[in-house]
Coordinates of N, CA and C in Angstrom, one line a residue:
X1 N 12.7 65.8 43.8 CA 12.3 64.1 44.1 C 10.9 63.9 42.9
X2 N 10.3 64.7 43.0 CA 8.9 65.1 42.4 C 9.3 64.4 40.9
X3 N 10.4 65.0 40.3 CA 11.0 64.3 38.7 C 10.8 62.9 38.9
X4 N 11.4 62.6 39.3 CA 11.6 61.1 39.6 C 10.6 60.5 39.6
X5 N 10.1 59.9 40.1 CA 8.5 59.5 40.9 C 7.7 59.9 39.4
X6 N 7.7 61.2 38.8 CA 7.0 61.0 38.1 C 7.6 60.9 36.2
X7 N 8.8 60.4 36.4 CA 9.8 59.5 35.3 C 9.2 58.2 36.2
X8 N 9.5 58.2 37.0 CA 8.8 56.0 37.1 C 7.8 56.5 36.5
X9 N 6.6 56.4 36.8 CA 5.7 56.1 36.6 C 5.2 56.1 35.4
X10 N 5.5 57.1 34.6 CA 5.8 57.2 32.9 C 6.8 56.3 32.3
X11 N 7.1 55.9 32.9 CA 8.9 54.6 32.4 C 7.1 53.4 33.1
X12 N 7.0 53.4 34.2 CA 5.5 52.0 34.5 C 4.6 51.8 34.1
X13 N 3.8 53.3 33.1 CA 2.8 52.7 32.8 C 2.7 52.8 31.3
X14 N 4.0 53.2 30.7 CA 4.4 52.8 29.4 C 4.8 50.8 29.4
X15 N 5.6 50.5 30.0 CA 5.8 49.3 30.0 C 4.5 48.7 30.3
X16 N 3.6 48.7 30.9 CA 2.2 48.7 30.9 C 1.3 48.4 29.8
X17 N 1.6 49.3 29.6 CA 0.7 49.9 28.1 C 0.7 48.5 26.7
X18 N 2.6 48.3 26.5 CA 3.0 47.5 25.7 C 1.8 46.3 25.9
X19 N 1.6 46.2 24.2 CA 0.4 45.3 24.2 C 1.4 43.8 24.0
X20 N 0.8 42.7 24.3 CA 1.2 41.8 24.1 C 0.7 40.7 22.4
X21 N 1.4 40.9 22.0 CA 1.3 40.1 20.4 C 1.1 38.6 20.4
X22 N -0.3 38.1 20.3 CA -0.4 36.5 19.8 C 0.7 35.8 19.3
X23 N 1.2 34.6 19.5 CA 1.6 33.9 18.1 C 0.8 33.5 17.2
X24 N 1.0 33.4 16.2 CA 0.2 32.9 15.5 C 0.0 31.7 14.9
X25 N -1.0 30.7 14.9 CA -1.5 29.5 15.1 C -1.4 28.6 13.9
X26 N -1.9 27.6 13.5 CA -1.7 26.8 12.1 C -2.0 25.5 12.2
X27 N -3.0 25.8 11.4 CA -4.6 24.3 11.8 C -4.3 23.5 10.1
X28 N -3.8 22.6 11.2 CA -4.0 21.6 10.1 C -5.4 20.7 9.4
X29 N -5.5 20.2 8.8 CA -7.0 20.2 7.9 C -6.9 19.1 7.4
X30 N -7.8 17.7 7.0 CA -8.4 16.9 6.1 C -9.2 16.7 5.7
X31 N -10.6 17.3 4.9 CA -11.8 17.2 4.9 C -12.4 16.5 3.9
X32 N -13.3 15.6 4.0 CA -14.1 15.5 3.2 C -15.0 16.5 2.4
X33 N -15.4 16.9 1.0 CA -16.4 17.3 0.2 C -16.7 16.8 -0.8
X34 N -18.0 16.3 -0.5 CA -18.8 15.0 -1.7 C -17.5 14.3 -2.1
X35 N -17.4 14.2 -3.0 CA -16.7 13.3 -3.3 C -15.3 13.5 -3.4
X36 N -14.3 14.5 -3.2 CA -13.6 15.0 -3.0 C -12.9 15.6 -1.7
X37 N -12.0 16.5 -1.5 CA -11.0 16.1 0.0 C -10.3 17.7 -0.3
X38 N -10.9 18.7 0.5 CA -10.0 19.8 0.6 C -8.5 19.5 2.3
X39 N -6.9 19.8 2.3 CA -6.3 19.1 2.6 C -5.0 20.2 2.7
X40 N -4.7 20.4 4.1 CA -4.2 21.6 3.9 C -3.9 22.0 6.0
X41 N -3.5 23.6 4.9 CA -3.3 24.1 6.6 C -3.7 25.6 6.4
X42 N -3.7 26.4 7.5 CA -4.5 27.6 7.8 C -4.1 28.2 9.4
X43 N -3.0 29.6 8.7 CA -2.6 29.7 9.8 C -3.0 31.3 10.1
X44 N -3.1 31.5 11.7 CA -4.4 32.6 11.7 C -2.7 33.8 12.6
X45 N -3.6 34.7 12.9 CA -2.2 35.3 13.9 C -2.4 34.7 14.8
X46 N -3.2 34.4 15.4 CA -3.1 33.9 17.3 C -4.5 34.5 17.5
X47 N -5.4 34.7 16.9 CA -6.6 35.0 17.6 C -7.2 34.0 17.7
X48 N -8.6 34.2 19.4 CA -9.2 33.0 19.5 C -10.7 33.7 19.6
X49 N -11.5 32.6 19.3 CA -12.5 33.2 19.0 C -13.3 33.3 17.8
X50 N -14.6 34.3 17.2 CA -15.1 34.0 15.8 C -13.4 35.4 15.1
X51 N -13.1 34.7 14.3 CA -12.4 35.1 12.9 C -13.2 35.9 12.1
X52 N -12.2 36.7 11.8 CA -12.8 37.2 10.4 C -11.7 37.5 9.6
X53 N -11.6 37.6 8.0 CA -10.7 37.5 6.8 C -9.0 38.4 7.7
X54 N -8.8 39.3 8.5 CA -7.7 39.4 8.1 C -7.6 39.0 9.7
X55 N -8.0 37.8 10.1 CA -7.2 36.9 11.0 C -6.3 35.9 10.4
X56 N -6.5 36.0 9.2 CA -5.9 34.5 8.3 C -5.2 35.4 8.4
X57 N -3.7 34.3 8.9 CA -2.4 35.3 8.1 C -1.7 34.3 6.6
X58 N -2.5 33.0 6.7 CA -1.8 32.1 5.7 C -2.4 31.3 5.6
X59 N -2.2 30.7 4.4 CA -2.8 28.8 4.2 C -1.8 28.6 2.6
X60 N -2.2 27.0 2.9 CA -1.8 26.3 2.6 C -2.4 25.0 2.0
X61 N -3.1 24.8 0.8 CA -4.1 23.1 0.5 C -4.3 22.7 -0.4
X62 N -4.5 21.6 -0.6 CA -5.4 20.9 -1.6 C -6.3 20.9 -1.7
X63 N -6.9 21.2 -2.9 CA -8.5 20.4 -2.6 C -8.9 19.7 -4.2
X64 N -9.4 18.9 -3.8 CA -9.8 17.9 -5.1 C -11.4 17.8 -5.4
X65 N -11.8 18.3 -6.6 CA -12.6 18.2 -7.2 C -13.5 16.6 -7.5
X66 N -13.0 15.5 -7.1 CA -13.4 14.4 -7.4 C -12.9 13.7 -8.9
X67 N -11.8 15.1 -9.4 CA -10.8 14.3 -10.7 C -9.3 14.5 -10.6
X68 N -9.3 16.0 -10.0 CA -7.8 16.8 -10.1 C -8.4 17.7 -9.4
X69 N -6.1 17.4 -8.4 CA -5.9 17.8 -7.2 C -5.5 19.8 -7.6
X70 N -5.9 20.5 -6.9 CA -5.9 21.7 -7.9 C -4.9 22.6 -6.2
X71 N -3.9 23.3 -6.0 CA -3.9 23.8 -4.3 C -4.0 25.1 -4.7
X72 N -3.8 26.0 -3.2 CA -4.2 27.3 -3.4 C -2.9 27.6 -1.8
X73 N -2.3 28.5 -2.6 CA -0.8 28.4 -1.5 C -0.7 30.6 -1.0
X74 N -1.0 31.0 0.0 CA -0.4 31.7 0.6 C -1.2 33.1 -0.2
X75 N -0.8 34.2 1.1 CA -1.6 35.2 0.7 C -0.9 35.9 -0.3
X76 N -1.3 36.5 -0.9 CA -0.4 37.2 -2.0 C 0.5 36.9 -3.3
X77 N 0.2 35.2 -3.9 CA 0.4 35.0 -4.4 C -0.9 34.7 -5.6
X78 N -0.6 33.8 -6.4 CA -1.2 33.8 -7.0 C -2.9 33.1 -7.1
X79 N -3.3 33.1 -5.8 CA -4.2 32.5 -5.1 C -5.3 33.3 -4.7
X80 N -6.8 34.2 -5.1 CA -7.1 35.0 -4.7 C -8.1 34.8 -3.0
X81 N -8.2 35.2 -2.1 CA -9.0 35.2 -1.3 C -9.5 36.1 -0.7
X82 N -11.0 35.9 -0.8 CA -11.6 37.2 -0.6 C -12.9 36.7 0.5
X83 N -13.6 37.6 1.0 CA -15.2 36.9 1.3 C -16.4 38.2 1.1
X84 N -17.7 38.1 1.1 CA -18.7 38.3 0.8 C -19.8 38.2 2.1
X85 N -20.1 39.3 2.1 CA -21.4 39.3 3.5 C -20.4 39.1 4.8
X86 N -20.9 39.0 5.3 CA -20.6 38.9 7.0 C -19.9 37.4 7.2
X87 N -18.4 37.7 7.1 CA -17.2 36.9 7.3 C -17.4 36.6 9.0
X88 N -17.4 37.0 9.8 CA -17.0 37.5 10.9 C -17.4 36.1 11.4
X89 N -16.9 35.1 11.9 CA -17.5 33.9 12.9 C -17.9 32.6 11.8
X90 N -17.6 32.6 10.8 CA -17.2 31.5 9.9 C -16.1 31.0 9.5
X91 N -15.0 30.9 11.1 CA -14.3 30.6 11.6 C -14.3 31.3 13.1
X92 N -13.7 29.9 14.0 CA -14.0 30.3 15.3 C -12.8 29.3 15.6
X93 N -11.9 30.2 16.3 CA -10.8 29.0 16.6 C -10.6 29.5 18.3
X94 N -10.1 28.2 18.9 CA -9.2 27.8 20.1 C -7.6 28.2 19.6
X95 N -7.1 27.1 21.1 CA -5.9 27.0 20.8 C -5.5 26.1 19.8
X96 N -6.8 24.9 20.1 CA -6.0 23.8 19.2 C -7.3 23.4 18.3
X97 N -8.3 24.5 18.0 CA -8.9 24.0 17.1 C -9.8 24.5 16.5
X98 N -10.2 24.3 14.7 CA -10.3 25.7 14.0 C -12.0 25.0 13.5
X99 N -12.6 25.6 13.9 CA -14.5 25.5 14.3 C -14.7 25.9 12.2
X100 N -15.6 26.0 11.8 CA -16.4 26.6 11.0 C -18.1 26.1 11.6
X101 N -18.5 27.8 10.9 CA -19.9 28.3 11.4 C -20.7 28.7 10.6
X102 N -21.5 27.7 10.4 CA -22.7 28.3 9.0 C -24.5 28.8 9.4
X103 N -23.9 29.1 9.8 CA -25.1 29.3 10.6 C -25.2 31.3 10.9
X104 N -24.1 31.4 10.4 CA -24.9 33.3 9.5 C -24.8 33.7 8.0
X105 N -24.6 34.3 7.3 CA -24.9 34.4 6.2 C -23.6 34.9 5.3
X106 N -22.1 34.9 6.0 CA -21.1 34.6 4.9 C -20.4 34.1 3.9
X107 N -20.3 34.9 2.8 CA -19.3 33.3 2.4 C -17.7 33.5 1.8
X108 N -16.4 32.9 2.4 CA -15.7 32.9 2.1 C -14.7 32.1 0.6
X109 N -14.0 33.0 0.5 CA -13.8 31.8 -0.9 C -12.6 32.2 -1.4
X110 N -12.1 30.9 -1.5 CA -10.3 31.1 -2.9 C -10.5 30.6 -3.6
X111 N -10.1 31.6 -5.1 CA -9.7 31.3 -6.3 C -8.4 31.3 -6.8
X112 N -8.4 30.4 -7.9 CA -7.3 30.6 -8.3 C -7.2 30.3 -10.0
X113 N -6.5 30.9 -10.7 CA -6.6 31.0 -12.4 C -5.4 30.3 -12.5
X114 N -5.7 29.2 -13.9 CA -4.8 28.7 -13.9 C -4.7 28.2 -15.7
X115 N -4.9 29.2 -16.5 CA -5.1 29.2 -18.0 C -6.5 29.5 -18.1
X116 N -7.1 29.0 -18.9 CA -8.4 28.6 -19.0 C -9.2 28.0 -18.4
X117 N -9.0 27.8 -16.9 CA -9.3 26.9 -15.5 C -9.4 28.2 -14.4
X118 N -10.6 27.5 -14.1 CA -10.8 28.6 -12.7 C -11.3 27.6 -11.9
X119 N -10.2 27.2 -10.1 CA -10.8 26.6 -9.3 C -11.0 27.3 -8.3
X120 N -12.0 26.8 -7.6 CA -12.4 27.6 -6.4 C -13.3 26.5 -4.7
X121 N -12.9 27.1 -4.0 CA -13.0 26.4 -2.9 C -14.3 27.7 -1.7
X122 N -14.3 27.3 -1.3 CA -16.2 27.8 -1.3 C -16.2 28.1 1.1
X123 N -16.2 28.8 1.8 CA -16.9 28.0 2.7 C -18.5 29.2 2.3
X124 N -19.6 28.2 2.5 CA -20.5 28.8 2.2 C -21.7 29.0 3.3
X125 N -21.5 29.9 4.0 CA -22.9 30.2 5.6 C -24.5 30.4 4.3
X126 N -24.1 30.8 3.5 CA -25.6 31.1 2.7 C -26.4 29.6 2.6
X127 N -25.6 28.8 1.9 CA -26.2 27.6 1.3 C -26.0 26.8 2.0
X128 N -25.0 26.5 3.6 CA -25.3 26.3 5.0 C -23.6 24.8 4.0
X129 N -23.1 25.1 3.8 CA -22.2 23.9 2.8 C -20.7 24.5 2.6
X130 N -19.5 23.6 2.3 CA -18.7 23.8 1.4 C -18.3 23.2 0.3
X131 N -17.6 24.2 -0.7 CA -18.0 23.9 -2.1 C -16.9 23.7 -2.7
X132 N -16.6 22.8 -3.5 CA -15.1 22.4 -4.5 C -15.4 23.2 -6.2
X133 N -15.2 24.1 -6.6 CA -15.8 24.4 -7.9 C -14.2 24.2 -9.3
X134 N -14.2 23.3 -10.1 CA -13.5 23.7 -11.3 C -14.0 24.1 -12.9
X135 N -13.4 24.8 -13.3 CA -13.9 24.8 -14.2 C -13.1 24.9 -15.4
X136 N -13.7 24.5 -16.4 CA -12.4 24.8 -18.0 C -13.8 26.0 -18.7
X137 N -12.6 26.4 -19.2 CA -13.1 27.3 -20.4 C -12.0 26.9 -21.9
X138 N -12.6 27.6 -22.8 CA -12.0 27.1 -24.3 C -11.9 28.5 -24.5
X139 N -10.6 28.5 -26.0 CA -10.1 30.2 -26.0 C -11.1 31.1 -26.4
X140 N -12.5 30.9 -26.7 CA -13.3 32.2 -26.6 C -14.4 32.5 -25.2
X141 N -13.8 31.7 -24.4 CA -14.7 32.2 -23.0 C -15.8 31.0 -22.7
X142 N -16.2 30.1 -23.5 CA -16.9 28.9 -23.5 C -16.9 28.1 -22.0
X143 N -17.5 28.1 -22.0 CA -17.8 26.7 -20.3 C -17.6 25.5 -21.2
X144 N -16.3 24.8 -21.4 CA -15.9 23.6 -22.0 C -16.7 22.7 -20.6
X145 N -16.4 22.1 -19.0 CA -16.2 21.4 -18.3 C -16.6 22.1 -17.0
X146 N -17.2 21.8 -15.9 CA -17.3 21.9 -14.7 C -17.8 20.6 -13.5
X147 N -16.6 20.8 -12.9 CA -16.5 19.6 -11.7 C -16.9 20.8 -10.5
X148 N -17.5 20.0 -9.7 CA -18.6 20.3 -8.0 C -19.0 19.8 -6.8
X149 N -17.9 19.5 -6.2 CA -18.5 18.7 -5.1 C -18.9 19.5 -3.7
X150 N -19.6 18.9 -3.3 CA -20.3 19.9 -2.5 C -20.3 18.7 -0.7
X151 N -20.1 19.4 0.0 CA -20.4 18.7 1.5 C -21.4 19.9 2.3
X152 N -22.8 19.8 2.6 CA -23.3 19.9 3.8 C -23.1 20.2 5.1
X153 N -23.0 20.9 5.9 CA -22.8 21.3 7.0 C -24.0 21.8 7.5
X154 N -23.9 21.9 9.6 CA -24.8 22.2 10.0 C -24.6 23.1 10.6
X155 N -24.7 24.5 11.1 CA -24.1 24.8 12.3 C -22.6 25.1 12.7
X156 N -22.1 24.9 13.9 CA -21.1 24.0 14.1 C -20.7 22.8 13.9
X157 N -19.0 22.8 13.0 CA -18.3 22.2 12.4 C -17.0 21.9 12.6
X158 N -16.3 21.1 13.2 CA -15.2 20.9 14.0 C -14.4 21.1 11.8
X159 N -13.0 21.4 11.7 CA -12.9 22.2 10.5 C -11.4 21.4 11.1
X160 N -10.8 21.4 11.3 CA -8.7 20.9 11.9 C -8.7 20.5 13.3
X161 N -7.3 20.8 13.4 CA -7.1 20.8 15.0 C -5.2 21.8 14.8
X162 N -5.1 21.9 15.9 CA -3.5 22.6 15.2 C -2.2 22.2 15.4
X163 N -1.2 22.4 15.1 CA 0.1 22.0 15.2 C 0.4 22.4 16.5
X164 N 1.1 20.7 16.9 CA 2.0 21.0 18.3 C 2.9 22.0 18.2
X165 N 3.4 22.5 18.7 CA 5.1 23.0 19.1 C 6.1 21.9 18.0
X166 N 6.2 20.9 17.3 CA 7.0 20.4 16.7 C 6.6 20.1 15.1
X167 N 5.0 20.9 14.8 CA 4.7 21.2 14.0 C 4.0 20.0 13.7
X168 N 3.9 18.8 14.0 CA 2.8 17.6 13.9 C 1.2 17.7 14.6
X169 N 0.0 17.4 14.4 CA -1.3 17.7 15.1 C -1.1 17.0 16.2
X170 N -1.9 18.4 17.2 CA -2.2 17.7 18.1 C -2.6 16.5 18.6
X171 N -1.7 16.0 19.3 CA -2.5 14.1 19.4 C -3.6 14.5 19.8
X172 N -3.7 15.5 21.0 CA -5.1 15.2 21.7 C -6.5 16.0 21.2
X173 N -6.7 16.1 19.6 CA -7.0 16.8 18.7 C -7.4 16.8 17.3
X174 N -8.5 16.2 16.6 CA -8.6 15.4 15.6 C -9.5 16.3 14.7
X175 N -9.0 16.6 13.2 CA -9.7 16.6 12.3 C -10.7 15.9 12.1
X176 N -12.2 15.6 11.7 CA -13.1 15.2 11.8 C -13.4 15.0 10.2
X177 N -13.3 14.5 9.4 CA -13.9 14.5 7.7 C -15.7 14.5 8.0
X178 N -16.2 15.1 7.5 CA -17.6 15.0 7.1 C -18.3 13.8 6.4

């Protein structure tokens, strides 16, 4: 009888110790950056509160530098996704909204190379801004042209709204264009 009770207790403890995994949350955004914009979605691992780079499960968006559109898509694709400094908390998630917090000192950067062109989108807490940068180089590596759009931010800023279960933006929350 003692073995049966021990087995039952071990089974119950094992079942109770299994952690419940959060479901991914996809946040849609359409945000003005100077004369350009950035629009698309960021999917997190479902973590709520302050996010770090590891909490970004996927992304797909278009950035416009005021002249050209360029796309960033997918972790593991040709888009490079990285951070500098303390990136924890640059993004803060709730169930239905994603906020930018530029009160820290980190930078999150999405970068894409296409031929002699480099495309960047930055969330930059060091400079309190969002930046879109498009640089073109000649075959000798000399800078030919550059377009930069900047949007200054302060503190916590609403960046996006989560999609509802239908895949549409949640009607109870709206993305704010700065």
